[in-house]
């Protein structure tokens, strides 16, 4: 019996030994699989950057180096048909992705695979809510962003100038597509409220009020006058062509948008948050996940935000109790540096202890045109081309409604170690090009918010004062995000919001409350990408500190986050586990 059993085991061992080589992929097969994956990501990258000329111009300074030699200037397509086509494309790419042997990919390829799979699955969850996305809003809408995007359009050679002028002639037709989409929303009972429409109409009118000295004329004239290699006659011709395009196509497009929205006014049936629409809650859940990159449920986010507010308020009370003078100093805090360039130069040096090194790059601080001040953010960073990331632009909005006394932390958010630093650092790692165009607001805005609050400790304040500023702003951020969820998911009315803000902040000014209430309706989930992104980074840092104990180094953690790059937080967390295993 024993011999029979032994012969059986030997036979089984022989079979396994024969099978093992046949199960292993040869080196050639492994390399082929990796190449197939690279081909897929490259195909996807080219498809995305060629879909509209602004994306192409902002992404690549030298498209010919990526095999792009001929393309037609376009602003892309907008509407239900293009959305359906995009969803079908995502489903197709997901199927192709699943055919690839994940196990033989490199570590970086696996990361890209995980991110793409996450995005394709997320896209497919939108298929029954095609009329819920909104491209128009007073601050983040295409009509408010487009003038700045066009003003910053890069002229690398004469062909770019020709393409740009041709692109301007696409504006009218593109806006017509947006209007058709808004009309479809109106018929389905999903059109915006009158007060949002009024703000956008007013914004369009402000932009078109300037004609001969319109932003897109004055900026173009300045750029073209200093463009190397043009004759005086060519400069004159280009200026004439651009002015004609702006006056005959761009401004009429904005006038058309304003008049069309005016006609649609009164068809909006919802003056409150998203949840008041039939599928509003489901769409808000989709939007929160897309905006934040967090896998937490809405209930979990509410608990996280409530705990964040309470914990930070408790910390503030502890500091105030042990150091009463710190509160007065916080309330009267001033920053020694006020000049934007001096602040950025200072921050570049101040971050070296806790953040990995970054090669020198150029940055230009610019100011928002006065015709756009009322509607744009206090400041913003425009991402550079991935093959020309040494040239960077930060815009500052000098509108009187924004407090420029705290420009120090704003520039930490937009510049060093915020958006500019994070974006350039990632590009310097030479990632797969597809990674550079995938947008994860929770990562990018979460990182910028995380370092903005850390910048209080770089400003030269006493430790307790810096801590109070950090805790106070963290609590306020959590409160903003909580109101966003309250209005858009739980159906808070203006009175509900007023009661909540009075209870939490003792805020009773109706105009301030109304502006805030409308802001979360105009751009639902926008506050969450800042706050939840920030809190997710804190959770990752706490996780690393708990696991690594004395081996934890803040600079190493920051380097891990920056090397990983923009991604959903559940994927970053899994990568962190692998990273910590290597440390232990």
Coordinates of C-alpha atoms in Angstrom, one line a residue, residues 184-476:
X184 CA -32.6 68.6 -24.2
X185 CA -32.1 69.0 -20.5
X186 CA -34.9 71.5 -20.4
X187 CA -37.3 69.1 -22.1
X188 CA -36.4 66.5 -19.6
X189 CA -37.0 68.8 -16.6
X190 CA -33.2 69.0 -15.8
X191 CA -32.4 72.6 -16.8
X192 CA -30.6 74.9 -14.4
X193 CA -32.5 77.3 -12.1
X194 CA -33.0 80.9 -13.2
X195 CA -30.5 82.4 -10.8
X196 CA -27.7 80.2 -12.3
X197 CA -28.8 81.1 -15.8
X198 CA -28.8 84.8 -14.9
X199 CA -25.2 84.6 -13.6
X200 CA -24.0 82.8 -16.8
X201 CA -25.9 85.3 -19.0
X202 CA -24.3 88.2 -17.1
X203 CA -20.9 86.6 -17.5
X204 CA -21.4 86.3 -21.2
X205 CA -22.5 89.9 -21.5
X206 CA -19.4 91.1 -19.5
X207 CA -17.1 89.1 -21.8
X208 CA -18.7 90.5 -25.0
X209 CA -19.0 94.0 -23.8
X210 CA -15.3 94.5 -24.7
X211 CA -15.1 94.2 -28.5
X212 CA -12.1 95.8 -30.2
X213 CA -10.1 95.6 -26.9
X214 CA -11.4 92.1 -26.0
X215 CA -9.1 89.9 -24.0
X216 CA -8.6 87.5 -26.9
X217 CA -7.6 90.4 -29.1
X218 CA -5.2 92.2 -26.7
X219 CA -3.5 89.1 -25.5
X220 CA -3.1 87.7 -29.0
X221 CA -1.6 91.0 -30.2
X222 CA 0.9 91.0 -27.4
X223 CA 1.9 87.4 -28.1
X224 CA 2.2 87.8 -31.8
X225 CA 4.3 91.0 -31.6
X226 CA 7.0 89.1 -29.7
X227 CA 6.8 85.9 -31.7
X228 CA 10.2 85.2 -33.2
X229 CA 10.6 84.9 -37.0
X230 CA 7.6 86.8 -38.2
X231 CA 7.8 89.7 -40.6
X232 CA 6.0 93.0 -39.8
X233 CA 3.5 92.2 -42.6
X234 CA 2.9 88.7 -41.2
X235 CA 2.3 90.2 -37.7
X236 CA -0.2 92.7 -39.2
X237 CA -2.0 90.0 -41.1
X238 CA -2.3 87.7 -38.1
X239 CA -3.6 90.5 -36.0
X240 CA -6.3 91.2 -38.6
X241 CA -7.2 87.6 -38.9
X242 CA -7.5 87.0 -35.2
X243 CA -9.6 90.2 -34.6
X244 CA -12.0 89.1 -37.4
X245 CA -12.3 85.6 -35.9
X246 CA -13.1 87.0 -32.4
X247 CA -15.5 89.6 -33.6
X248 CA -17.3 87.4 -36.1
X249 CA -17.3 84.0 -34.3
X250 CA -16.3 84.0 -30.6
X251 CA -18.3 87.1 -29.5
X252 CA -21.4 86.0 -31.5
X253 CA -21.0 82.5 -29.9
X254 CA -21.2 84.1 -26.4
X255 CA -24.1 86.3 -27.5
X256 CA -25.9 83.2 -28.8
X257 CA -25.4 81.4 -25.5
X258 CA -26.7 84.3 -23.5
X259 CA -29.8 84.7 -25.7
X260 CA -30.5 80.9 -25.7
X261 CA -30.2 80.7 -22.0
X262 CA -32.6 83.7 -21.7
X263 CA -35.2 81.8 -23.7
X264 CA -34.8 78.7 -21.6
X265 CA -35.2 80.6 -18.3
X266 CA -38.3 79.5 -16.5
X267 CA -38.0 75.9 -17.6
X268 CA -35.9 74.9 -14.6
X269 CA -38.0 73.1 -12.0
X270 CA -35.4 72.7 -9.3
X271 CA -33.9 75.6 -7.3
X272 CA -32.2 73.3 -4.9
X273 CA -29.6 70.5 -4.9
X274 CA -29.1 67.6 -7.2
X275 CA -31.2 65.2 -5.1
X276 CA -34.3 67.0 -6.1
X277 CA -34.0 65.6 -9.6
X278 CA -35.4 62.0 -10.3
X279 CA -31.9 60.4 -10.4
X280 CA -30.2 63.2 -8.6
X281 CA -29.0 61.1 -5.7
X282 CA -27.5 58.4 -7.9
X283 CA -25.8 61.1 -10.1
X284 CA -24.4 62.8 -7.0
X285 CA -22.9 59.5 -5.8
X286 CA -21.3 59.1 -9.2
X287 CA -20.1 62.7 -9.2
X288 CA -18.6 62.4 -5.7
X289 CA -16.7 59.3 -6.6
X290 CA -15.5 60.9 -9.9
X291 CA -14.5 64.2 -8.2
X292 CA -12.8 62.8 -5.1
X293 CA -11.4 59.4 -6.2
X294 CA -12.5 58.1 -2.8
X295 CA -14.2 54.7 -2.4
X296 CA -16.1 55.8 0.7
X297 CA -19.9 55.8 0.7
X298 CA -21.8 59.1 1.3
X299 CA -22.6 57.9 4.8
X300 CA -18.9 57.2 5.5
X301 CA -18.0 60.6 4.1
X302 CA -20.6 62.3 6.4
X303 CA -19.1 60.6 9.4
X304 CA -15.6 61.5 8.3
X305 CA -16.5 65.1 7.9
X306 CA -18.4 65.4 11.2
X307 CA -15.5 63.7 13.0
X308 CA -13.0 66.1 11.3
X309 CA -14.9 69.1 12.4
X310 CA -15.3 67.9 16.0
X311 CA -11.7 66.8 16.3
X312 CA -10.2 70.0 15.0
X313 CA -12.5 72.1 17.1
X314 CA -11.3 70.1 20.2
X315 CA -7.7 70.6 19.2
X316 CA -8.3 74.4 18.8
X317 CA -9.8 74.5 22.3
X318 CA -6.9 72.6 23.8
X319 CA -4.4 75.0 22.3
X320 CA -6.4 78.0 23.3
X321 CA -6.6 76.7 26.9
X322 CA -2.9 76.1 27.2
X323 CA -1.8 79.2 25.2
X324 CA -4.6 81.9 25.3
X325 CA -2.4 84.4 23.4
X326 CA -2.2 82.1 20.4
X327 CA -5.8 82.9 19.5
X328 CA -5.3 86.6 19.4
X329 CA -2.1 86.2 17.3
X330 CA -4.0 83.9 14.9
X331 CA -6.8 86.4 14.5
X332 CA -4.2 89.2 13.8
X333 CA -1.8 87.2 11.7
X334 CA 0.0 88.9 8.8
X335 CA 2.5 87.5 6.3
X336 CA 5.9 89.1 5.9
X337 CA 5.9 88.3 2.2
X338 CA 3.3 89.8 -0.2
X339 CA 4.9 89.8 -3.6
X340 CA 3.9 86.6 -5.5
X341 CA 7.4 86.0 -7.0
X342 CA 9.1 86.5 -3.7
X343 CA 6.7 84.1 -2.0
X344 CA 7.3 81.4 -4.6
X345 CA 11.1 81.8 -4.4
X346 CA 10.8 81.5 -0.6
X347 CA 8.6 78.4 -0.7
X348 CA 11.0 76.7 -3.2
X349 CA 13.7 76.8 -0.5
X350 CA 11.5 76.2 2.5
X351 CA 10.1 72.9 1.3
X352 CA 13.4 71.2 0.7
X353 CA 13.5 69.5 4.2
X354 CA 10.2 67.5 3.8
X355 CA 9.7 67.2 0.1
X356 CA 11.9 65.5 -2.6
X357 CA 14.0 67.7 -4.8
X358 CA 12.7 69.2 -8.0
X359 CA 14.6 70.5 -11.0
X360 CA 14.4 74.2 -11.7
X361 CA 11.5 75.3 -13.9
X362 CA 10.2 78.7 -15.0
X363 CA 7.0 80.1 -13.8
X364 CA 5.1 83.3 -14.7
X365 CA 2.6 85.0 -12.4
X366 CA -0.2 86.5 -14.4
X367 CA -3.4 88.4 -13.5
X368 CA -6.9 87.6 -14.6
X369 CA -8.4 90.0 -17.1
X370 CA -10.9 92.4 -15.4
X371 CA -13.7 91.1 -17.6
X372 CA -13.4 87.7 -16.0
X373 CA -12.5 88.6 -12.4
X374 CA -16.1 88.3 -11.1
X375 CA -16.4 84.7 -12.2
X376 CA -13.0 83.0 -11.8
X377 CA -11.3 81.5 -8.8
X378 CA -9.0 83.5 -6.6
X379 CA -6.0 81.8 -8.3
X380 CA -5.3 78.9 -10.5
X381 CA -2.4 77.0 -12.1
X382 CA -2.4 75.9 -15.8
X383 CA -0.8 72.6 -16.3
X384 CA 2.1 72.7 -18.9
X385 CA 2.7 70.4 -21.8
X386 CA 4.2 67.1 -20.7
X387 CA 7.1 67.5 -23.1
X388 CA 7.6 71.2 -22.1
X389 CA 6.9 71.2 -18.4
X390 CA 9.6 73.8 -17.6
X391 CA 7.2 76.7 -18.6
X392 CA 4.5 77.3 -16.1
X393 CA 1.7 79.9 -15.5
X394 CA -0.1 80.8 -12.3
X395 CA -3.0 83.2 -12.5
X396 CA -4.1 85.5 -9.7
X397 CA -7.5 87.1 -9.5
X398 CA -7.4 90.6 -8.2
X399 CA -11.1 90.9 -7.7
X400 CA -12.0 93.0 -4.6
X401 CA -14.1 90.1 -3.3
X402 CA -11.0 88.0 -2.7
X403 CA -8.7 88.6 0.3
X404 CA -5.1 88.9 -1.1
X405 CA -3.6 89.2 2.3
X406 CA -3.4 85.4 2.5
X407 CA -1.7 85.0 -0.9
X408 CA 1.1 83.1 0.8
X409 CA -1.0 80.0 1.3
X410 CA -2.7 80.4 -2.0
X411 CA 0.6 80.3 -3.8
X412 CA 1.6 77.3 -1.7
X413 CA -1.6 75.6 -3.1
X414 CA -1.0 76.7 -6.7
X415 CA 2.8 76.7 -6.8
X416 CA 5.3 75.2 -4.3
X417 CA 4.7 72.5 -3.0
X418 CA 1.2 72.5 -4.6
X419 CA 0.0 72.1 -8.2
X420 CA 3.1 73.3 -10.0
X421 CA 5.5 71.3 -7.9
X422 CA 3.3 68.1 -8.0
X423 CA 2.7 68.3 -11.7
X424 CA 6.3 69.0 -12.7
X425 CA 7.6 66.4 -10.3
X426 CA 5.4 63.7 -11.8
X427 CA 6.3 64.7 -15.4
X428 CA 10.0 64.5 -14.5
X429 CA 9.4 60.8 -13.7
X430 CA 8.6 60.2 -17.4
X431 CA 5.4 58.3 -16.8
X432 CA 3.3 56.6 -19.5
X433 CA 1.9 59.6 -21.4
X434 CA -1.7 58.4 -20.7
X435 CA -1.1 59.0 -17.0
X436 CA -0.5 62.7 -17.7
X437 CA -4.0 63.4 -19.0
X438 CA -6.1 61.4 -16.6
X439 CA -7.8 63.8 -14.2
X440 CA -8.2 62.9 -10.6
X441 CA -9.4 66.0 -8.8
X442 CA -9.3 64.4 -5.4
X443 CA -5.6 63.7 -5.8
X444 CA -4.5 67.0 -7.4
X445 CA -6.7 69.3 -5.3
X446 CA -6.4 67.1 -2.2
X447 CA -2.6 67.3 -2.5
X448 CA -2.7 71.1 -3.0
X449 CA -5.0 71.5 0.0
X450 CA -2.9 69.2 2.1
X451 CA 0.3 71.2 1.4
X452 CA -1.6 74.5 1.7
X453 CA -2.5 73.7 5.3
X454 CA 1.1 72.5 5.9
X455 CA 2.4 75.8 4.6
X456 CA 1.3 77.6 7.8
X457 CA 4.3 75.9 9.4
X458 CA 6.6 77.3 6.7
X459 CA 5.4 80.9 7.1
X460 CA 7.4 81.6 10.2
X461 CA 4.6 81.7 12.7
X462 CA 4.8 80.3 16.2
X463 CA 4.0 76.5 16.3
X464 CA 0.7 77.0 18.2
X465 CA -0.4 79.8 15.9
X466 CA 0.3 77.7 12.8
X467 CA -1.5 74.8 14.4
X468 CA -4.6 77.0 15.1
X469 CA -4.6 78.2 11.5
X470 CA -4.3 74.6 10.2
X471 CA -7.0 73.2 12.5
X472 CA -9.4 76.1 11.9
X473 CA -9.2 75.8 8.1
X474 CA -9.5 72.0 8.2
X475 CA -12.7 72.4 10.2
X476 CA -14.0 75.0 7.8

